[in-house]
Coordinates of C-alpha atoms in Angstrom, one line a residue:
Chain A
X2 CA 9.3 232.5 -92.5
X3 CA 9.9 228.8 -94.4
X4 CA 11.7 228.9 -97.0
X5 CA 11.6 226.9 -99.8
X6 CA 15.3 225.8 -100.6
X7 CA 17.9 225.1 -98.2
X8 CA 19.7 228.7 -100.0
X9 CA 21.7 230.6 -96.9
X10 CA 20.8 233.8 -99.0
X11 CA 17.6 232.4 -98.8
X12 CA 17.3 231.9 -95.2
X13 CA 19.1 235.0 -94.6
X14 CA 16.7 237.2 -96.7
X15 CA 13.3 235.4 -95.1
X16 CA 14.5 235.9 -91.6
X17 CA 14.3 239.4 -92.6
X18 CA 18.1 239.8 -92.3
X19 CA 19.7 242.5 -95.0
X20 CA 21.6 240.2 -97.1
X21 CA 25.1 241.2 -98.5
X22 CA 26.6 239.2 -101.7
X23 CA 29.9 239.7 -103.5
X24 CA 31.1 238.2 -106.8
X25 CA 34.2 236.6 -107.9
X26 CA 35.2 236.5 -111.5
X27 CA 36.6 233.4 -112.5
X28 CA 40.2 233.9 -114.0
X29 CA 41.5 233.2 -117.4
X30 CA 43.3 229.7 -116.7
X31 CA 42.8 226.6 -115.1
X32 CA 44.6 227.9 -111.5
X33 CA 42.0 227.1 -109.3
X34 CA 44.0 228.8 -106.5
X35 CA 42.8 232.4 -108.5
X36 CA 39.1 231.9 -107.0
X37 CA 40.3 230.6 -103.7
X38 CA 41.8 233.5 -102.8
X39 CA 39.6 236.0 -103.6
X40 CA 36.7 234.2 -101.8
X41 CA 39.1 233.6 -98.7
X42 CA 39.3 237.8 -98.9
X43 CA 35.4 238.1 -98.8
X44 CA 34.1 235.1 -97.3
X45 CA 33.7 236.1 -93.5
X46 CA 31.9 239.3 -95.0
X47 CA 29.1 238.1 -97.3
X48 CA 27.0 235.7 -97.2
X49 CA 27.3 234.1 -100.1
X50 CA 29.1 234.6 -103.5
X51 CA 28.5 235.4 -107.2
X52 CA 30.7 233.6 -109.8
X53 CA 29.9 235.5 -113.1
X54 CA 29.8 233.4 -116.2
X55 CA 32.3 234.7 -119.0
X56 CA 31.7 238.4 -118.0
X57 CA 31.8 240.7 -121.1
X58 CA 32.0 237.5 -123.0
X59 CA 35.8 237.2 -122.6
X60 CA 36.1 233.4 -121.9
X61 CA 37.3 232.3 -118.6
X62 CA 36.9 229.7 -116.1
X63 CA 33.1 228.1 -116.6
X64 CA 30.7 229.6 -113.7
X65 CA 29.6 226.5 -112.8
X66 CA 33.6 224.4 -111.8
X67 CA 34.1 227.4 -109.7
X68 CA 31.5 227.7 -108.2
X69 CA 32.1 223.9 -107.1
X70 CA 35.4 225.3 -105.3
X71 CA 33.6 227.5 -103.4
X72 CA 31.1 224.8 -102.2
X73 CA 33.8 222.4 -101.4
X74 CA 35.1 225.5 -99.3
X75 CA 31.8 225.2 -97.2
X76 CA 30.6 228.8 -98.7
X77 CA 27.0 229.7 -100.5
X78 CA 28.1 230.3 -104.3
X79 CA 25.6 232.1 -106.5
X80 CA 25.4 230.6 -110.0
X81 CA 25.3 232.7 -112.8
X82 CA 24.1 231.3 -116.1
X83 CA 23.8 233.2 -119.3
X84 CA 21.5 232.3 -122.1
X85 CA 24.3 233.6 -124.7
X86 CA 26.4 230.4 -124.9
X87 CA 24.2 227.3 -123.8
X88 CA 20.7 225.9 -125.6
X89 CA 18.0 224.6 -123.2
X90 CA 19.9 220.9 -123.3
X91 CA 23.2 222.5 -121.7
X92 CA 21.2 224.4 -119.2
X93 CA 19.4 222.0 -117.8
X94 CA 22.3 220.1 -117.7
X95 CA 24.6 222.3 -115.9
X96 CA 21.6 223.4 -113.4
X97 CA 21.5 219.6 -112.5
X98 CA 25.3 219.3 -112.6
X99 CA 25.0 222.1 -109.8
X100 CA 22.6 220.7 -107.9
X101 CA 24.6 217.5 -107.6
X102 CA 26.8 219.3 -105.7
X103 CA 23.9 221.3 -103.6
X104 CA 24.8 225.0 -105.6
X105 CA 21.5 226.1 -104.2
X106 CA 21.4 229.7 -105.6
X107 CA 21.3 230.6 -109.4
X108 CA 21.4 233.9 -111.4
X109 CA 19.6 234.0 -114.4
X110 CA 20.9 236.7 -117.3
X111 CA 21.0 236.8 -121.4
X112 CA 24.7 237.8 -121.1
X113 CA 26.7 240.7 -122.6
X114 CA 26.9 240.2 -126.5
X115 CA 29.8 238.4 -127.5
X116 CA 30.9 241.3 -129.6
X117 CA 32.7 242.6 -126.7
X118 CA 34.4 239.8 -126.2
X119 CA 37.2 237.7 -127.3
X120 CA 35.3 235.4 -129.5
X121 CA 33.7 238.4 -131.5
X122 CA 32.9 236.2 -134.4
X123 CA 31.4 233.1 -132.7
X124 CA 27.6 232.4 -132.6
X125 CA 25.3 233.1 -130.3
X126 CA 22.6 231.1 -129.0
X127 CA 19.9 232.4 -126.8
X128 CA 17.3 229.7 -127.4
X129 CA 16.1 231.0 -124.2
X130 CA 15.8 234.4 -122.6
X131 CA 16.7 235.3 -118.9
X132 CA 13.0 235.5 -118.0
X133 CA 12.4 232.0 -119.6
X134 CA 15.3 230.7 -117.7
X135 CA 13.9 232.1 -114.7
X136 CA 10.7 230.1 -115.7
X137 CA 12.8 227.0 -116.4
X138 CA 14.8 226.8 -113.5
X139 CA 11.5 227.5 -111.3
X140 CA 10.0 224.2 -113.8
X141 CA 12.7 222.3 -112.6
X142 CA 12.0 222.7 -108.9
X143 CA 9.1 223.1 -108.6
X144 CA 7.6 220.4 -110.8
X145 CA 10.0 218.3 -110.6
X146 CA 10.0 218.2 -114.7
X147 CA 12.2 219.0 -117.8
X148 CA 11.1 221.5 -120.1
X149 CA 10.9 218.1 -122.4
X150 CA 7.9 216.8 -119.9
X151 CA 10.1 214.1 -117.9
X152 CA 10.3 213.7 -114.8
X153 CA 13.9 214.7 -112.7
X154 CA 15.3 212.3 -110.0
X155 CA 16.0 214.5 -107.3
X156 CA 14.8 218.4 -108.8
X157 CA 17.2 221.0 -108.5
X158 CA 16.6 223.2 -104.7
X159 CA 17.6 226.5 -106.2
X160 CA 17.1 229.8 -105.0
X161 CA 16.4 231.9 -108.0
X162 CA 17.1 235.1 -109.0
X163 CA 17.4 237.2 -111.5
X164 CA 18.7 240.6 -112.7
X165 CA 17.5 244.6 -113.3
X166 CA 18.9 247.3 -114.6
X167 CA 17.1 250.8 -113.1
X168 CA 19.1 252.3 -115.4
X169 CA 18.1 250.8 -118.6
X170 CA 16.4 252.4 -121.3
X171 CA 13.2 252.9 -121.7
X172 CA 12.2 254.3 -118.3
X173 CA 8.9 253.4 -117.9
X174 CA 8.9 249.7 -118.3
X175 CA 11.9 248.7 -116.2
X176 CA 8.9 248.2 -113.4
X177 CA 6.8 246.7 -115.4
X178 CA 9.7 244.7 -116.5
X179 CA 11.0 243.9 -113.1
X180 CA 7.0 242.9 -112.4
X181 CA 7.4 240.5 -115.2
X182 CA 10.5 238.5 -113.8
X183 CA 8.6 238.5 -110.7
X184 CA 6.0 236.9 -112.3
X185 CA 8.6 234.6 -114.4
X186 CA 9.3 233.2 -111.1
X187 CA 12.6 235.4 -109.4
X188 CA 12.6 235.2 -105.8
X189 CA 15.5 237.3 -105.7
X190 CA 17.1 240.8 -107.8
X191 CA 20.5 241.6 -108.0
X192 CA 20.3 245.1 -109.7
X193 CA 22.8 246.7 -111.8
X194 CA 25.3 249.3 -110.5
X195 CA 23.9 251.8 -108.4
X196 CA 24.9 255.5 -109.1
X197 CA 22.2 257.7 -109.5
X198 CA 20.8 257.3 -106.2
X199 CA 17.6 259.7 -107.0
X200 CA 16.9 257.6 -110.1
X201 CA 17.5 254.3 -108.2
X202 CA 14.8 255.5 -105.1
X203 CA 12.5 256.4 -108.0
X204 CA 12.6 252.7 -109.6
X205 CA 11.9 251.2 -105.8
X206 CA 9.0 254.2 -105.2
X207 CA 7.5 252.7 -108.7
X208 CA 7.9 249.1 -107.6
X209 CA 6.5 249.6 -104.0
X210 CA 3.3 251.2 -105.4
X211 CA 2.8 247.8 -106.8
X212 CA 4.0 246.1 -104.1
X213 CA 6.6 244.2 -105.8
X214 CA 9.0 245.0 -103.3
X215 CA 7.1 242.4 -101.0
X216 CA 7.5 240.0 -103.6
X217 CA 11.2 239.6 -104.1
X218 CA 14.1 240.6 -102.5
X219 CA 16.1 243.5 -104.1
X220 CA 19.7 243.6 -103.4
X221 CA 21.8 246.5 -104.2
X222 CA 24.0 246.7 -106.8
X223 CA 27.3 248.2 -105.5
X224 CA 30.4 249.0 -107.4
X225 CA 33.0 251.3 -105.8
X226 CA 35.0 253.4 -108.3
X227 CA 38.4 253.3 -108.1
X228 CA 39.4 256.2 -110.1
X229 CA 37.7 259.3 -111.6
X230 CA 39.3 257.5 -114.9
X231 CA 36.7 254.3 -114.1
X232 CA 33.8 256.5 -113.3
X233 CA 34.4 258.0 -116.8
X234 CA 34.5 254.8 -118.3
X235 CA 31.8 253.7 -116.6
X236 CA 29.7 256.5 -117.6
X237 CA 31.0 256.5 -121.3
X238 CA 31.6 253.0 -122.5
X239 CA 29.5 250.7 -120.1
X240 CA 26.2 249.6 -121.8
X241 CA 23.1 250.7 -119.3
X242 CA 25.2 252.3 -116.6
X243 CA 24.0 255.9 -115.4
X244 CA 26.6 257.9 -113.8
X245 CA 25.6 261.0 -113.4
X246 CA 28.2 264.0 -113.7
X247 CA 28.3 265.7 -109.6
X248 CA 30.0 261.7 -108.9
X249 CA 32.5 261.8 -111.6
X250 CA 33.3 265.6 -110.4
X251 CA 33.8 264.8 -107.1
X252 CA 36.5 262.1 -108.1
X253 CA 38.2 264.3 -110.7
X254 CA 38.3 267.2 -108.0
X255 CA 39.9 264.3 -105.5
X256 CA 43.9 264.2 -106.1
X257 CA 44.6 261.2 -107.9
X258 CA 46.3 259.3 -105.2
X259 CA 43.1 259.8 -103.2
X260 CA 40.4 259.0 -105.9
X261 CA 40.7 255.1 -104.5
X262 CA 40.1 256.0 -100.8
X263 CA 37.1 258.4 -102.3
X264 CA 35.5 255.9 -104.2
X265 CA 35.3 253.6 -101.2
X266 CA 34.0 256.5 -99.4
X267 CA 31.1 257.0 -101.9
X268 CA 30.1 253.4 -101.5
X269 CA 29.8 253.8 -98.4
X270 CA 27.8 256.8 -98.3
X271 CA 25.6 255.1 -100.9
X272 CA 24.9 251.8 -99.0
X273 CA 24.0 254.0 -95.5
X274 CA 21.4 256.1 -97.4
X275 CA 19.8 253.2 -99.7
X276 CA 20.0 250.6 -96.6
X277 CA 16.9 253.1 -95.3
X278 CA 15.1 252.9 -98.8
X279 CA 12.2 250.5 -98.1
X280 CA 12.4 247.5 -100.1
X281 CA 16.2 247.3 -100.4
X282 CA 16.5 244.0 -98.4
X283 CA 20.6 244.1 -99.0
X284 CA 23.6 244.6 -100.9
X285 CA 25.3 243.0 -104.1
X286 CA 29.0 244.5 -103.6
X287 CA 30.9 243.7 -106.7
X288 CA 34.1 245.2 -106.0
X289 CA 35.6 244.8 -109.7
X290 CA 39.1 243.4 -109.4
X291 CA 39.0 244.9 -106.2
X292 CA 37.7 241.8 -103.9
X293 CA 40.4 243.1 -101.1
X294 CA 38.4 245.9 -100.4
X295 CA 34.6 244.2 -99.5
X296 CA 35.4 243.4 -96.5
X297 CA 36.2 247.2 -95.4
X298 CA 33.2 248.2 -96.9
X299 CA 30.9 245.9 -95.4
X300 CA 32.2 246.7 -92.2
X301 CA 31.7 250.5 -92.6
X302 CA 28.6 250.3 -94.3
X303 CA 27.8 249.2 -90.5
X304 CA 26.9 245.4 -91.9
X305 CA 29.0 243.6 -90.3
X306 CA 29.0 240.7 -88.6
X307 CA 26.8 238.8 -90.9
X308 CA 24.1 237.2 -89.0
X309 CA 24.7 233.4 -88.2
X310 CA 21.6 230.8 -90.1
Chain B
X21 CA 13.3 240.3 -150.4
X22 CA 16.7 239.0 -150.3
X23 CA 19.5 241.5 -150.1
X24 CA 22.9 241.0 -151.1
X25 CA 26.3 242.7 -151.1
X26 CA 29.3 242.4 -153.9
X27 CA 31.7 240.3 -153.4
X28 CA 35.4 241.8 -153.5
X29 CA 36.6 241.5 -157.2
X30 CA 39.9 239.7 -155.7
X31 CA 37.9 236.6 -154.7
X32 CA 36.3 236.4 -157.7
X33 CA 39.3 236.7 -159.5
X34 CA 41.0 233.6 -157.4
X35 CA 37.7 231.5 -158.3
X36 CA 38.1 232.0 -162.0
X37 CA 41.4 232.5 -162.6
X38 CA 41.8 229.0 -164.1
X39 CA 39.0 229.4 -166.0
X40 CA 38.9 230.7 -169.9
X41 CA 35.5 230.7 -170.8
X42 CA 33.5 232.6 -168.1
X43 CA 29.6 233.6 -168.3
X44 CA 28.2 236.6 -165.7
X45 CA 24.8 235.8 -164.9
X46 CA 22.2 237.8 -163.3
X47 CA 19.1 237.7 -161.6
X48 CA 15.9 240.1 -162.3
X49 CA 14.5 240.4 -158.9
X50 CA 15.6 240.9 -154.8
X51 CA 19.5 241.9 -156.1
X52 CA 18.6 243.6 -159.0
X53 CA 16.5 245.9 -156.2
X54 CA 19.6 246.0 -153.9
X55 CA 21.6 246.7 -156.4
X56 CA 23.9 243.8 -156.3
X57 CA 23.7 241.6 -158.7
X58 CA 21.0 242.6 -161.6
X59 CA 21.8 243.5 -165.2
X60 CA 24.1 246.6 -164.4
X61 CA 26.1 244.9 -162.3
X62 CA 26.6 242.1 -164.2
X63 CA 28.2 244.7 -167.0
X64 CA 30.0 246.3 -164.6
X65 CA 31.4 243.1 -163.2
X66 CA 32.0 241.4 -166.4
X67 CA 34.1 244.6 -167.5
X68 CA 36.1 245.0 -164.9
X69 CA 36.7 241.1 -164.9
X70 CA 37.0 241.6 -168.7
X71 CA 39.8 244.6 -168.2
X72 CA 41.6 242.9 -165.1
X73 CA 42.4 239.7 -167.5
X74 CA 43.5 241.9 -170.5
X75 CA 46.3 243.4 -168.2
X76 CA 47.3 240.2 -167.0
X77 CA 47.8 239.3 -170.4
X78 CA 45.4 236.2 -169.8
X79 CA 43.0 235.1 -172.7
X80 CA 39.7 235.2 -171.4
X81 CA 36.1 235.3 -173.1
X82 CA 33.6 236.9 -170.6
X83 CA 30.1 237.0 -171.7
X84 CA 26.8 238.7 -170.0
X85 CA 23.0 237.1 -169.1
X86 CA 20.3 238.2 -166.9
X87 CA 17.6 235.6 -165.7
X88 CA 14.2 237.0 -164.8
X89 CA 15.1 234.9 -161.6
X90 CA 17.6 231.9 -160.9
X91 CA 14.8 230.1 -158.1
X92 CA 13.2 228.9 -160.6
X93 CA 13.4 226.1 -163.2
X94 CA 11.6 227.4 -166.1
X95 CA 13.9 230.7 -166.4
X96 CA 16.8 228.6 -165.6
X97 CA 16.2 226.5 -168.7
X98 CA 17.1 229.8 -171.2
X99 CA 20.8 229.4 -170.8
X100 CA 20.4 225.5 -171.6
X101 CA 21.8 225.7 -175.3
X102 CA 24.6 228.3 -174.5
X103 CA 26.0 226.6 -171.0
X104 CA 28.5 224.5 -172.7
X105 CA 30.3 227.1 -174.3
X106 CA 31.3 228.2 -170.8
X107 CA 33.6 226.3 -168.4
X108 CA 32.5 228.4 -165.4
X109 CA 29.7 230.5 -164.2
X110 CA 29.4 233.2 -161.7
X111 CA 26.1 233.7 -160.5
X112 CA 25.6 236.9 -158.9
X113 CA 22.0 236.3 -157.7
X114 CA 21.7 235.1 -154.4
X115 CA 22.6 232.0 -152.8
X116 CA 19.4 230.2 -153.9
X117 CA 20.4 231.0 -157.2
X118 CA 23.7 229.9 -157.1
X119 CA 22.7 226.9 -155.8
X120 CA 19.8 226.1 -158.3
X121 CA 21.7 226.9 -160.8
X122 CA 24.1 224.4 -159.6
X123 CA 21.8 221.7 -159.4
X124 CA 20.4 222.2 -162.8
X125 CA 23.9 222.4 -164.3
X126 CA 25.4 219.6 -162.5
X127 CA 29.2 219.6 -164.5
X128 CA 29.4 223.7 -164.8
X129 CA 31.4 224.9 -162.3
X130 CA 29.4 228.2 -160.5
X131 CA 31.0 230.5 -158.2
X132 CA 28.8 233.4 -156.0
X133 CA 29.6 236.7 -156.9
X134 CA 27.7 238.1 -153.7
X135 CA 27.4 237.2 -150.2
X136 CA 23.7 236.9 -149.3
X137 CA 22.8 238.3 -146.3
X138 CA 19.5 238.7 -145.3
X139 CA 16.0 238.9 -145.7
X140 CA 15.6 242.8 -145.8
X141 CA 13.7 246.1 -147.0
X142 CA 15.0 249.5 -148.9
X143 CA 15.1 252.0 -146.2
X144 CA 16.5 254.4 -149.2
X145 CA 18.8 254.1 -152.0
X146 CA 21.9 252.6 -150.7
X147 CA 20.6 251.3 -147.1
X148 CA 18.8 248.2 -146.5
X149 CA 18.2 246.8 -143.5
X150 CA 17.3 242.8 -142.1
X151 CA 13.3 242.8 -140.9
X152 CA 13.3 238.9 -141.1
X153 CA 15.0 235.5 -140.4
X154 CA 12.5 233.0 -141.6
X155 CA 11.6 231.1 -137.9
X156 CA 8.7 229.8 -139.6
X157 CA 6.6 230.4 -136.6
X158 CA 5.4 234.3 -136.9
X159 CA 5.5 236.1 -133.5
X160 CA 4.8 239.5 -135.3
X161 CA 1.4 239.6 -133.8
X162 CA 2.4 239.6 -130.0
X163 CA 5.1 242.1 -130.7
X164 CA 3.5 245.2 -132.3
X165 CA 4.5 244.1 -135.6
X166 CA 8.6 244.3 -134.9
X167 CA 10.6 241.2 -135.1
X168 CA 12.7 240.5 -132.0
X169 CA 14.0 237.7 -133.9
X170 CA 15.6 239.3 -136.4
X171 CA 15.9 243.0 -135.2
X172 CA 17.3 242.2 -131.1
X173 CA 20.8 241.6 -131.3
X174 CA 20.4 238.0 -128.3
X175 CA 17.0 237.6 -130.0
X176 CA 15.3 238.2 -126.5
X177 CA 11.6 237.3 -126.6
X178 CA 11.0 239.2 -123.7
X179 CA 13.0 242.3 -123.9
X180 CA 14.6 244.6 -123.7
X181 CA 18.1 243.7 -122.4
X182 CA 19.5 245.7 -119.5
X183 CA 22.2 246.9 -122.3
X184 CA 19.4 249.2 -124.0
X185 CA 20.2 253.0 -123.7
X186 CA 18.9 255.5 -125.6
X187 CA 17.2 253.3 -127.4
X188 CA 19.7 252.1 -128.9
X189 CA 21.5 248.5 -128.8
X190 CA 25.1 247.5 -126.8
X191 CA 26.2 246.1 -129.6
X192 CA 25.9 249.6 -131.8
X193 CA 25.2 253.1 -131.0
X194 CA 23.1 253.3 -134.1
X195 CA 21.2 250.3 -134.0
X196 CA 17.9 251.2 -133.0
X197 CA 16.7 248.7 -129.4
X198 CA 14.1 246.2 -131.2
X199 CA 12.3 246.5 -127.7
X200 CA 12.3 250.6 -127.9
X201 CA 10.6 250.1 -131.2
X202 CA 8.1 247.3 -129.6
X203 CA 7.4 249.1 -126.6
X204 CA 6.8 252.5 -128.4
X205 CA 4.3 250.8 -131.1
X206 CA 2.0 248.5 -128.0
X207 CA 1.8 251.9 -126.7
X208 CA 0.6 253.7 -129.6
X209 CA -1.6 251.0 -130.2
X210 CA -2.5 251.1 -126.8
X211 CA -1.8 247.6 -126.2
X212 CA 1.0 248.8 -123.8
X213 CA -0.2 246.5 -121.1
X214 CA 0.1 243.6 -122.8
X215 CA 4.0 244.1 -122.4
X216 CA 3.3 242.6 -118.9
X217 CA 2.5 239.1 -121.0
X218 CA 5.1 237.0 -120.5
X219 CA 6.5 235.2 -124.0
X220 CA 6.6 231.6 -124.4
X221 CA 9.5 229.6 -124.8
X222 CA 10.0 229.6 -128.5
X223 CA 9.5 226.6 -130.4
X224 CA 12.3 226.3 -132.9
X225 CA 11.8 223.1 -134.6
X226 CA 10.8 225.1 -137.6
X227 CA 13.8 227.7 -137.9
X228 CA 17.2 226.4 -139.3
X229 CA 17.6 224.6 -135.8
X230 CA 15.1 222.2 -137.3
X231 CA 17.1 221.2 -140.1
X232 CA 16.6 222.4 -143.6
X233 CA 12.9 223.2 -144.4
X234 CA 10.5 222.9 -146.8
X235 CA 6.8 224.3 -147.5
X236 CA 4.8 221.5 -149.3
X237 CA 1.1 223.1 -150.6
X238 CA -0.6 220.0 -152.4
X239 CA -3.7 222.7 -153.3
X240 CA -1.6 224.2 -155.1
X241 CA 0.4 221.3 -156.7
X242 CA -0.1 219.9 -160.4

């Protein structure tokens, strides 16, 4: 199938190929060695690389200079942007600041509010949304233009994706709102944390009988849990995150010094039985502080070794 | 209309401290509703500011006036012949007050006795609650009558946020989702599939990013 970036997730994903992605947080300094090594952990195992962008809204390391050392390392990065801290000048900037240095994929989110974060009483901006960043980015390419009307010397080649959240309420528009990034422009869906498996197949059932699975690529989001402590948390304090009760069980009944080697299990377990669900055309592993562990769970997830573009 | 809150007494107190000839003033309308900053509170404040001075054994005259509204020259004009007998004012109207009044009394010194907050309705006694930001470019139309602008917490125009659960916000477990609300009125409209409608990039020129703003109506003009 052509493609229409020179994205490896791209090329990956069109050859039909179930696509597995990982993210790296940036860390709280300047050490660039901190992202180094945790993409030299994953790197052989995915095929290409998240960098989030100020996750929770605790400032780090901008999305965009580390995902630069992971190009210069000869690896796919993913760009994640979030409409919470830049106005449509410092997007389009930092989308061409990318493409100068050929980041060819880009993630397009609002952001968690900076409440949770460590700047509580800063502004916000969100002069866009993530669907109209979806739209601008797609602009960009595609026309060759600025939101402002001008023309771009050399247009960003940028695979574009966006996010979903199965989880999120209310129910019954998260396919019609996963039908409206589609039609914002995503070519790609990194989906939030998957734990409710019989929720999650009912979301893809809903988007199939539209078709929408044949118009994106849905990956997987997978989060192991590394404690029956985390799965609480996860079900108690995470915004949008569904977690339903039988999984947190089954940790708590695991003895603690197990609940690591369980959680890993699960994951497992839950990337064999979704990697049959139609539509699932791969896997977003984000292994939370955890980046040591992707490559055993690619590799028992039977998805390993990635295939070569 | 406008709602306000009270200031805490102790910054008040710094403000005028220095001060020995004080003057309360009140407004008639939007904080007299919220409770903030009409005639009653301007007794209440002035006695309180009245009693705190007395125990700190500090001389100080503190006198009472309510405006019919402090946006607006012609009311303004009342205190005219008494300002001079004052060497400060606290205004406890809103910040358009405060600042009018200002303006009009260009060597008076005036101090807020609220913060302003928002443009807001009574949901009951003792609750109000923001409905409006002022873009100057009504959206209310497209969105079932509920204002993303003011009532999403990131503003989204095409909502809701993957942090929605329960209806309610992230941010607060008992803020209602602006998008709940939006999607739950298309629907009983039954305009639910115009949810599908993807919505614009916002032209903000004409809220505060635009600079300060002004409404000129020559019809209506002298």
């Amino acid at each position: 199938m052509k493609t229409k970036t020179p994205s490896r997730l791209e090329k990956i994903l069109s050859a039909g190929h179930m696509a597995v992605t990982s993210e790296c947080g940036p860390p709280r300094g300047s050490d660039p060695e901190a992202i180094v090594k945790k993409a030299e952990m994953i790197k052989d195992h995915v095929d290409a690389i998240n960098i989030t962008d100020n996750q929770t809204s605790v400032t780090r390391m901008c999305s965009l200079a580390a995902c630069i050392r992971l190009k210069l390392m000869g690896l796919d990065p993913v760009l994640q942007m979030v409409t919470r801290d830049r106005n449509r000048i410092a997007l389009q900037s930092d989308i061409l600041g990318a493409a100068s240095f050929d980041i060819t994929n880009i993630l397009c989110l609002s952001g968690d509010h900076q409440s949770f974060g460590d700047c509580a009483q800063g502004q916000n901006v969100h002069d866009l949304d993530s669907m109209q960043l979806v739209q601008t980015v797609r602009h960009m390419r595609d026309q060759g233009k600025f939101l402002g009307g001008d023309d771009i010397k050399r247009a960003p080649q940028m695979f574009v994706g966006a996010a979903a959240n199965p989880f999120a309420d209310p129910f019954e528009i998260r396919v019609p709102r996963l039908a409206k990034k589609i039609k914002a422009g995503a070519e790609f869906i990194q989906t939030q944390c998957i734990y409710n498996l019989d929720k999650f197949e009912e979301w893809m059932k809903l988007a199939r009988d539209r078709g929408l699975h044949e118009q994106v690529y849905i990956l997987a989001g997978m989060t192991p849990m590394k404690s029956a402590g985390m799965a609480k948390y996860m079900k108690n304090r995470v915004p949008g995150m569904d977690v339903p009760d039988t999984l947190v069980k089954r940790l708590a009944d695991t003895p603690k010094e197990k609940q690591a080697e369980e959680g890993l299990k699960i994951c497992i377990e839950d990337i064999q039985r979704l990697k049959e669900v139609e539509g699932v055309s791969g896997f977003h592993v984000m292994a939370i502080e955890w980046e040591e562990k992707v490559p055993e769970i690619v590799e028992k997830a039977g998805l390993y070794p990635r295939p070569q573009v | 209309m406008i709602v306000a809150d009270k200031k805490p007494m102790e910054e008040i107190i710094e403000d005028i401290k220095n001060h020995d000839k004080v003057l309360v003033l009140g407004c008639n309308e939007c904080v007299t509703v919220c409770e903030a900053g009409g005639k009653k509170e301007v007794g209440i404040l002035a006695s309180a500011l009245r009693m705190y001075f007395l125990n700190q054994g500090k001389e100080m005259k503190i006198d009472e006036e309510t405006l019919e509204r402090q946006c607006d020259h012609e009311y303004l004009e009342e205190i005219r012949n008494i300002i001079d007998q004052y060497d400060a004012v606290v205004s406890i109207a809103c910040g358009v007050g405060v600042q009018f009044m200002a303006e009009k009394y260009h060597s008076t010194p005036v101090y807020p006795g609220v913060n302003t907050c928002f443009m807001g309705a009574t949901e009951e006694r003792g609750l109000w609650t923001e409905r409006c930001q002022g873009c100057g470019q009504c959206i209310l139309s497209r969105t079932g009558g509920i204002c993303p602008v003011s009532r999403c917490a990131k503003r989204v125009m095409n909502g809701p946020c993957g942090g929605s659960s329960k209806g309610m916000c992230e941010i607060n477990k008992e803020l209602v989702c602006a998008w709940q609300l939006i999607v739950e009125r298309l629907k009983a409209l039954d305009r639910f599939d115009e949810y599908e409608e993807l919505s614009p990039i916002k032209d903000w020129s004409t809220d505060r990013a635009g600079g300060p703003r002004k409404v000129v109506r020559e019809d209506v003009q002298p």
